C-alpha positions as a Python dict, from the first residue, in 0.01 Angstrom:
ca = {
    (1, 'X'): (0, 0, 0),
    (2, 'X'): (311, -203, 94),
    (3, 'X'): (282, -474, -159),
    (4, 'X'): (152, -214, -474),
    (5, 'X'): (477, 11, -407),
    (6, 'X'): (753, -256, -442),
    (7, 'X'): (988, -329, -698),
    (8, 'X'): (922, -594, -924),
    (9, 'X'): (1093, -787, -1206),
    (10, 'X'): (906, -786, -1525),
    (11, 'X'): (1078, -958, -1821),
    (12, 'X'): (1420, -774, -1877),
    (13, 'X'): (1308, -474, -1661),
    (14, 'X'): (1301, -357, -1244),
    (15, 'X'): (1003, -205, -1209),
    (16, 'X'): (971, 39, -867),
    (17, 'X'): (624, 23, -877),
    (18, 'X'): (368, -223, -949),
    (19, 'X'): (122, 47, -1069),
    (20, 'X'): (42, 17, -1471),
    (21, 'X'): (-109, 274, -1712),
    (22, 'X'): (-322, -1, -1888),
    (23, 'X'): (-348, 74, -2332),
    (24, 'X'): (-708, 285, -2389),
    (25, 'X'): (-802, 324, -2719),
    (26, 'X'): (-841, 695, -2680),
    (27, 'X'): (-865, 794, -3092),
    (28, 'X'): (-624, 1123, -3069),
    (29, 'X'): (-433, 1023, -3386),
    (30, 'X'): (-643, 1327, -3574),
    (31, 'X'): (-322, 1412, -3810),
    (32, 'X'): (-307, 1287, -4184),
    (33, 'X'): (-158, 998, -4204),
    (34, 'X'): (-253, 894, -3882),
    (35, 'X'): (76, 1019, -3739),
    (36, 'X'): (17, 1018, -3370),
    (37, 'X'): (-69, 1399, -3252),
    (38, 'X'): (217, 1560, -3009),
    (39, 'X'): (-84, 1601, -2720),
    (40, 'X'): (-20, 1210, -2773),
    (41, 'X'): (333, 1274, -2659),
    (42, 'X'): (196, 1520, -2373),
    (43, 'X'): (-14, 1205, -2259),
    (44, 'X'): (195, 963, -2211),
    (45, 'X'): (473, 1169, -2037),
    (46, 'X'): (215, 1335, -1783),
    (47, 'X'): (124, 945, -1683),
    (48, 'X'): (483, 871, -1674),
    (49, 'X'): (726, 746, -1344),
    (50, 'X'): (1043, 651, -1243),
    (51, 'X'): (1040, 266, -1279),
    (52, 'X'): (691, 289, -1376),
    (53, 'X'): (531, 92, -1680),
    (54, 'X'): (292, 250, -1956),
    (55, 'X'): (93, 41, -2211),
    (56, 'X'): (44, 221, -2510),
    (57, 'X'): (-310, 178, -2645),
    (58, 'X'): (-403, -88, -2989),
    (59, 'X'): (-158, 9, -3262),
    (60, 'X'): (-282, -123, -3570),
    (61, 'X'): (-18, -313, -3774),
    (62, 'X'): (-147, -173, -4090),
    (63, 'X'): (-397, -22, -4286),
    (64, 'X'): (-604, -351, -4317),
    (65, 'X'): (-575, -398, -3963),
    (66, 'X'): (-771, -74, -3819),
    (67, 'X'): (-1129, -27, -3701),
    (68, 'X'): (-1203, 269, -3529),
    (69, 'X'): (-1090, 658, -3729),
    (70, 'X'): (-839, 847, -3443),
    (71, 'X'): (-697, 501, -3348),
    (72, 'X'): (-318, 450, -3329),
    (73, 'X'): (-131, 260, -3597),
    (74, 'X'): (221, 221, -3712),
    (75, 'X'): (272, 121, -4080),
    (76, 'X'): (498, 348, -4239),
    (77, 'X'): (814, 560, -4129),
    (78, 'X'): (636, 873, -4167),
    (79, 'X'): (487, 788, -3842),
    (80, 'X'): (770, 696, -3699),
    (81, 'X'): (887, 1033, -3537),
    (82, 'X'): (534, 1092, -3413),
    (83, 'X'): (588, 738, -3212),
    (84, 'X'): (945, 865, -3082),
    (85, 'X'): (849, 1120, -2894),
    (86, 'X'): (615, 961, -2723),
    (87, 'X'): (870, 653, -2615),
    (88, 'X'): (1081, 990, -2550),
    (89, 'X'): (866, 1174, -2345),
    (90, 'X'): (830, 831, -2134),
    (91, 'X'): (1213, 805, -2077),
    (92, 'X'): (1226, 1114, -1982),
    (93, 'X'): (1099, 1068, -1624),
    (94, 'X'): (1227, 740, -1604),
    (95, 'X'): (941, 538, -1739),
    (96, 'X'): (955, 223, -1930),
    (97, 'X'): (661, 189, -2250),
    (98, 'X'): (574, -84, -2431),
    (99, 'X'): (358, -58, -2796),
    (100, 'X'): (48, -263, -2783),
    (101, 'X'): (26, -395, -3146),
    (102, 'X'): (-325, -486, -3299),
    (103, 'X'): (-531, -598, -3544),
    (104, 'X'): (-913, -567, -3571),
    (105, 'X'): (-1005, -835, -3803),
    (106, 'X'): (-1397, -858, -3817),
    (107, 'X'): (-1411, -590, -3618),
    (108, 'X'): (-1406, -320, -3900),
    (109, 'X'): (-1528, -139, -4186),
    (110, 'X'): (-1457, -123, -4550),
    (111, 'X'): (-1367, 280, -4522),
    (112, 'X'): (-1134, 165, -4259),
    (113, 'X'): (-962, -119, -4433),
    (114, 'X'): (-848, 86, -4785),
    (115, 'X'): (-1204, -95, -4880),
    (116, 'X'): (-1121, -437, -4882),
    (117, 'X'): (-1372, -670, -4646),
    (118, 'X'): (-1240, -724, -4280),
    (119, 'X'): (-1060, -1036, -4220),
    (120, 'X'): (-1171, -1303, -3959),
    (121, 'X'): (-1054, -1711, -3887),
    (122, 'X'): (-1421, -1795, -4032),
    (123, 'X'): (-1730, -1642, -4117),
    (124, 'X'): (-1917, -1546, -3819),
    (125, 'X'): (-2196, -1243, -3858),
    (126, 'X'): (-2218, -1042, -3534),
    (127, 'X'): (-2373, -669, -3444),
    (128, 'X'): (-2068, -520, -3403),
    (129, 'X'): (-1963, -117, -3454),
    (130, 'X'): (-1653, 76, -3608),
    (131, 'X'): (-1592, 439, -3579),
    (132, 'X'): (-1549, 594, -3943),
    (133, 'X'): (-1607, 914, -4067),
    (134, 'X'): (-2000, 916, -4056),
    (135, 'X'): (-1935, 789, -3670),
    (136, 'X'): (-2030, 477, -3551),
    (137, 'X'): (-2105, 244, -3765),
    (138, 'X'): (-2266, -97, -3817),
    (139, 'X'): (-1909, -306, -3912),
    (140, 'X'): (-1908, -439, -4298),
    (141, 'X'): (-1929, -799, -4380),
    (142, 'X'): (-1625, -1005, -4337),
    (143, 'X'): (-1458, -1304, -4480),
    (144, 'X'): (-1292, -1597, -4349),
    (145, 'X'): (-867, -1598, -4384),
    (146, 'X'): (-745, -1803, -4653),
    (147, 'X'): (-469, -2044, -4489),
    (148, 'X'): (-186, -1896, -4762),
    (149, 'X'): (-276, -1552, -4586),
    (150, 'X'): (-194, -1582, -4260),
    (151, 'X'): (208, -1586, -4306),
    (152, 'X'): (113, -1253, -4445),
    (153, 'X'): (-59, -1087, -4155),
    (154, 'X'): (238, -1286, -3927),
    (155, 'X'): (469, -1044, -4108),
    (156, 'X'): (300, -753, -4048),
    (157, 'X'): (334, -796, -3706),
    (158, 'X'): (688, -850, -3731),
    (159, 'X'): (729, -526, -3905),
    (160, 'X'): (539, -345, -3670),
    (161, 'X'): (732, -476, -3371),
    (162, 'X'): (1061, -355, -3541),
    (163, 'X'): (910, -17, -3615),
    (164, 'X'): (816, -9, -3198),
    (165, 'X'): (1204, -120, -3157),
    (166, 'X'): (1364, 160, -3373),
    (167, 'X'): (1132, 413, -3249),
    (168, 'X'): (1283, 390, -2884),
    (169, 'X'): (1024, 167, -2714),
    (170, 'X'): (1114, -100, -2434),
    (171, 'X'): (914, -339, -2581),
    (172, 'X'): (556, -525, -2713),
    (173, 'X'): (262, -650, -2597),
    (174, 'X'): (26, -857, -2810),
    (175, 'X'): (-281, -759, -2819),
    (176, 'X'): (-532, -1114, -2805),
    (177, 'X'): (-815, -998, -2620),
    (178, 'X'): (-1147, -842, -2617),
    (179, 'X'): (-1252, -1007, -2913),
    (180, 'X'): (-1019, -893, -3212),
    (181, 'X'): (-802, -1097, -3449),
    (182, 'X'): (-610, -1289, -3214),
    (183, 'X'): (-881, -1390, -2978),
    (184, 'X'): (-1101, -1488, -3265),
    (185, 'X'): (-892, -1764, -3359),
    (186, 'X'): (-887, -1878, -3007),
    (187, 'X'): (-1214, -1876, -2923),
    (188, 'X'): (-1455, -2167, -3114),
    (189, 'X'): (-1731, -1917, -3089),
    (190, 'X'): (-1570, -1745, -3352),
    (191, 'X'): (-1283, -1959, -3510),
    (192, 'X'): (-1549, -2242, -3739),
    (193, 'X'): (-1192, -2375, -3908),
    (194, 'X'): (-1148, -2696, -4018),
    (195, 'X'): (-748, -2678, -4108),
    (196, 'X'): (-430, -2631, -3944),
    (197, 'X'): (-587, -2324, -3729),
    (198, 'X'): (-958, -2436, -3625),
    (199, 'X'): (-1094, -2702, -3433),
    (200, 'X'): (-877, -2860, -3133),
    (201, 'X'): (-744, -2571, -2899),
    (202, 'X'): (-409, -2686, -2992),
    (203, 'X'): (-494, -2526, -3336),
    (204, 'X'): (-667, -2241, -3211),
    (205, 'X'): (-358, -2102, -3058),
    (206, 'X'): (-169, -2157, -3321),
    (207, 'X'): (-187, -1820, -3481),
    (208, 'X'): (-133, -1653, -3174),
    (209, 'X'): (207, -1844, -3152),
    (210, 'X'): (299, -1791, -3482),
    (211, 'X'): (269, -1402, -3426),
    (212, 'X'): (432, -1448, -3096),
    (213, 'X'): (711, -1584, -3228),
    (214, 'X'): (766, -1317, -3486),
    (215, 'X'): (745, -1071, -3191),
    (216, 'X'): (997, -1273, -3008),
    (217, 'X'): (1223, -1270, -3331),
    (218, 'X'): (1269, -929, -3303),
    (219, 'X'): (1227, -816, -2935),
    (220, 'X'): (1327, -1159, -2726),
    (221, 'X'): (1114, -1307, -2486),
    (222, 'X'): (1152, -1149, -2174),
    (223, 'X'): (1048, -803, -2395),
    (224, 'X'): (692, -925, -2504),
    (225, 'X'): (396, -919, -2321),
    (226, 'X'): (34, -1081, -2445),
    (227, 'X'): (-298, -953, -2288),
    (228, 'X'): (-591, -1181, -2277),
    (229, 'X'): (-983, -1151, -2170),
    (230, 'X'): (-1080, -1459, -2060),
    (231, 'X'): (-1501, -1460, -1996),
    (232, 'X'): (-1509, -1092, -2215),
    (233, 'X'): (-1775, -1087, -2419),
    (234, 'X'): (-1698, -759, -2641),
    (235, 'X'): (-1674, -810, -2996),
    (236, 'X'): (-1990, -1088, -3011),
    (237, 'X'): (-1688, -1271, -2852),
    (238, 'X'): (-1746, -1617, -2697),
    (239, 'X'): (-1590, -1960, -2603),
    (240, 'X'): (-1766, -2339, -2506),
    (241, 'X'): (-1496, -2371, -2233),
    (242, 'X'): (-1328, -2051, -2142),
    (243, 'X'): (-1159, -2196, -1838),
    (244, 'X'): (-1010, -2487, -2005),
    (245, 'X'): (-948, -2220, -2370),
    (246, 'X'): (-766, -1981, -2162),
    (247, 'X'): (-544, -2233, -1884),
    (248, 'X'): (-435, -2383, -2231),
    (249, 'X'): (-316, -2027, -2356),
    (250, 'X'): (-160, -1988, -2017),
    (251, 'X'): (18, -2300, -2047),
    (252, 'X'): (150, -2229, -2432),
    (253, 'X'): (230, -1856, -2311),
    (254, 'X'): (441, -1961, -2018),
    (255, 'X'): (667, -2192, -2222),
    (256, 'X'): (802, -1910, -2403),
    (257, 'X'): (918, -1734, -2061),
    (258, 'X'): (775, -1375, -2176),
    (259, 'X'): (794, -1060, -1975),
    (260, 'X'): (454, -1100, -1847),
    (261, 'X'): (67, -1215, -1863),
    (262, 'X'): (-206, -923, -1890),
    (263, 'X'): (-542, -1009, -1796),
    (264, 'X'): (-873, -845, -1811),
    (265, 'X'): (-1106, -948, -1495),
    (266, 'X'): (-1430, -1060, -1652),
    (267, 'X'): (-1549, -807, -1361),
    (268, 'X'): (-1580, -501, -1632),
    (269, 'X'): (-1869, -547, -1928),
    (270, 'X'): (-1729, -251, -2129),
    (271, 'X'): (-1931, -12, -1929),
    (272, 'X'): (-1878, 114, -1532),
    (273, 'X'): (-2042, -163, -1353),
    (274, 'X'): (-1874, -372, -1136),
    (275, 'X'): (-1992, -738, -1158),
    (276, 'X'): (-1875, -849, -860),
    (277, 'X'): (-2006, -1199, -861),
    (278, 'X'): (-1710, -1281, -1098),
    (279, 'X'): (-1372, -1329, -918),
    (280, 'X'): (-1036, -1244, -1079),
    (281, 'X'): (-938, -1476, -1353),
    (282, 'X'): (-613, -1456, -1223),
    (283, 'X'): (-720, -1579, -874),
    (284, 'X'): (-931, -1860, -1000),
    (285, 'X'): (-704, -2070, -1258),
    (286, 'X'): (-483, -1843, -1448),
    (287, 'X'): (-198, -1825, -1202),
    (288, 'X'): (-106, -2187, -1136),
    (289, 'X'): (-68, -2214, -1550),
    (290, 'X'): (197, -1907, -1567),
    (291, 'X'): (474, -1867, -1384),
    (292, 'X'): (599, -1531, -1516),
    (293, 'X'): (432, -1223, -1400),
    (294, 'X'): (54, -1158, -1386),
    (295, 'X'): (-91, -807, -1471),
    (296, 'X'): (-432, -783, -1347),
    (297, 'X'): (-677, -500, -1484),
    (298, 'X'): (-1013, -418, -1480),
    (299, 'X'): (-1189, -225, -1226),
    (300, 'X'): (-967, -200, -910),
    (301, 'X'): (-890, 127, -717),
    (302, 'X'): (-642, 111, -451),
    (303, 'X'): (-755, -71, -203),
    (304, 'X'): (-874, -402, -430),
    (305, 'X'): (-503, -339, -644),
    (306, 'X'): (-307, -413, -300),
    (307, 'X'): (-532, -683, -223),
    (308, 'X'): (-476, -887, -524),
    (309, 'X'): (-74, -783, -524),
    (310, 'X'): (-67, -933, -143),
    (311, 'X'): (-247, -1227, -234),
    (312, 'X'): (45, -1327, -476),
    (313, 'X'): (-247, -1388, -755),
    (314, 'X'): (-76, -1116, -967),
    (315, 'X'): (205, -938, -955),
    (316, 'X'): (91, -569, -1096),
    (317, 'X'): (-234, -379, -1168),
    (318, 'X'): (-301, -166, -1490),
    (319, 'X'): (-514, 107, -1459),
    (320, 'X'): (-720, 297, -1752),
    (321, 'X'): (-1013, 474, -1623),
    (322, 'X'): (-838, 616, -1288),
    (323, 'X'): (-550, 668, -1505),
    (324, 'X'): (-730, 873, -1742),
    (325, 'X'): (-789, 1169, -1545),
    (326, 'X'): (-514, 1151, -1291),
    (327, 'X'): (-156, 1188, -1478),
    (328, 'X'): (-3, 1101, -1108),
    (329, 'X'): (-221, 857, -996),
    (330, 'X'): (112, 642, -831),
    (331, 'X'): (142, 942, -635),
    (332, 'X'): (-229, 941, -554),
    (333, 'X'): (-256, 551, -449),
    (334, 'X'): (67, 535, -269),
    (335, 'X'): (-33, 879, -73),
    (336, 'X'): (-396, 770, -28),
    (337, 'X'): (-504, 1134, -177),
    (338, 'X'): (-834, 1195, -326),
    (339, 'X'): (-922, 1083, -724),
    (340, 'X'): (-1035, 1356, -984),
    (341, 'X'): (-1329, 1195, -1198),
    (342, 'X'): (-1266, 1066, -1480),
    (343, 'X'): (-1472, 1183, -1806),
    (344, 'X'): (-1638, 921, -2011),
    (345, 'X'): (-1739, 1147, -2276),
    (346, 'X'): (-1389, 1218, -2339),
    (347, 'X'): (-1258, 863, -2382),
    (348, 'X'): (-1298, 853, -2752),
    (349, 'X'): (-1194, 1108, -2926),
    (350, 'X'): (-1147, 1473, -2914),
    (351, 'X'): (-908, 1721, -2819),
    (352, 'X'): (-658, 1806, -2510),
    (353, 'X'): (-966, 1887, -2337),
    (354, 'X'): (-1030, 1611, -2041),
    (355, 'X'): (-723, 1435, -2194),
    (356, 'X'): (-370, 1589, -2168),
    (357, 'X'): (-534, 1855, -1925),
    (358, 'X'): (-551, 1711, -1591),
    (359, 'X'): (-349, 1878, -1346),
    (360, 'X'): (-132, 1658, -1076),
    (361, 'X'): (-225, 1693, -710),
    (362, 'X'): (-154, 2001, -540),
    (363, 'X'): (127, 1844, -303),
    (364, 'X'): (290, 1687, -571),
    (365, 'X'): (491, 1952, -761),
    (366, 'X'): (784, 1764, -900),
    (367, 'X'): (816, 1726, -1272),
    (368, 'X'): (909, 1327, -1224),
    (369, 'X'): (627, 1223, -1032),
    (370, 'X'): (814, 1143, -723),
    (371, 'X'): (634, 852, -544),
}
């Protein structure tokens, strides 16, 4: 592991580690007002290092913006202490956390949304789910953005990102992948515009820069992050040319000098098969397109994280599943000690039970998670 345990510069920050805890959409925000839940706060801090970076998982940007009941969100103050002790809890062993900020878009439900119809760049019917009360759920029917309401949703982003910044966090990532509002304008298998934001990729980005910039507004640059899925298909997601779509994100991204690039290897179909056949994104055109640093996710363990850190093709590796069930899971990679299982049943929902429960290996007793 000599390449995976190095410091690293990402954005404004010196990382000591190249190890990530990668955002999971694990639906523990079970109080009213979905005000995240203190074994929320347990989470995080377990999974936290010294110089180590955690992603927290999809925070929707407001009520409109959610799809799945338990999910995090951040759209008025009351949640706002719930979201400081996590960023908190973080610091407190020397950790650095950014707030991944979200919205769903088609990917919702009317008793999700206050009971307006999900939002999308066009019209686009897909089998897609949403978690509500009753469970899963087909999502409802959704409707196409007017072009006067996008400066609105641009906004709400901004607010959210200035919540994140008084609540303590280090900074934002952007959330324009697997299939949600941001990577439905960008892809032209779901973004049928005609105006300013549809048709030539050079439109299709546009929303994603307009949001970026509002995130920049408020954090700078070099404390912004944007994750990507080139090739995912989740969400009835899909693109003509990916490879040209997503160099031409690359290219826009890098000109803005953010912290860093998060991409999800086309390697994981949303289940635990490994599709090997498909090589790193980042290896195959992603990197000569951004300059700034790379985070790679999606189905590595040790081993295949050091490989892709020593091949220079990115420059960290975020971890969920591993992650999941092993709060010290630096200390596990860097130590080459055994993995507890994670537990797929628990991913969604629940209680502290398979979630804030996991114990830290038995030779690693110190409350910072010495490396």
């Amino acid at each position: 592991m000599a390449h995976l345990f190095t410091p690293t510069k990402l954005g404004a920050y010196t990382l000591s580690h190249r190890v990530v805890l990668a955002p999971m959409t694990r639906l523990r925000t079970i109080q009213p007002g979905d005000i995240p839940s203190p074994m929320m706060a347990d989470f995080y801090g377990q999974r936290a290092s010294a110089g180590g970076l955690e992603i927290v998982e999809g925070v929707s940007i407001s009520v409109t913006a959610r799809s799945y009941l338990g999910a995090a969100s951040f759209y008025h103050d009351g949640q706002a202490a719930g979201w400081r002790a996590i960023a908190d809890a973080v610091h407190a062993k020397g950790g650095r956390v950014f707030m991944q900020l979200i919205h769903g878009g088609r990917q919702s439900h009317v008793d999700m949304t206050g009971g307006v119809a999900p939002v999308a760049p066009s019209v686009v019917p897909f089998e897609g789910v949403a978690l509500t009360k009753d469970g899963f759920v087909p999502v409802s029917p959704h409707r196409a953005l007017g072009i006067d309401e996008i400066p609105g949703i641009v906004e709400e982003f901004r607010v959210a990102a200035q919540r994140a910044l008084d609540a303590g966090f280090d900074g934002v990532e952007l959330h324009g992948a697997n299939g949600y509002l941001v990577d439905q304008f960008i892809q032209d298998g779901t973004n049928k515009r005609t105006d300013a934001y549809g048709g030539p990729i050079e439109n299709r980005v546009r929303f994603l820069r307009e949001v970026l910039e509002a995130l920049i507004s408020v954090w700078g640059a070099d404390r912004v992050g944007v994750r990507i899925s080139p090739s995912g298909e989740w969400g009835g997601i899909s693109d003509s040319n990916p490879e040209a779509t997503f160099s031409h994100v690359a290219k826009v991204l890098d000109a803005y000098r953010i912290a860093y690039l998060h991409v999800i290897e086309p390697r994981v179909k949303g289940d635990d098969t490994l599709h090997e056949g498909n090589a790193p994104v980042a290896a195959k055109y992603l990197r000569e397109h951004f300059t700034g640093p790379i985070i790679a996710a999606g189905g590595f363990d040790g081993e295949s994280a050091e490989a892709i850190v020593a091949s220079g093709e990115a420059d960290l590796v975020a971890f969920g599943r591993h992650f999941s069930s092993n709060p010290d899971l630096p200390y596990r990679l860097k130590h080459k000690l055994p993995l507890t299982p994670y537990v797929r049943a628990a991913f969604w929902g629940g209680d502290e039970k398979h979630y804030s429960d996991f114990p830290v290996h038995q030779s690693n007793s110190q409350a910072a998670m010495s490396l």
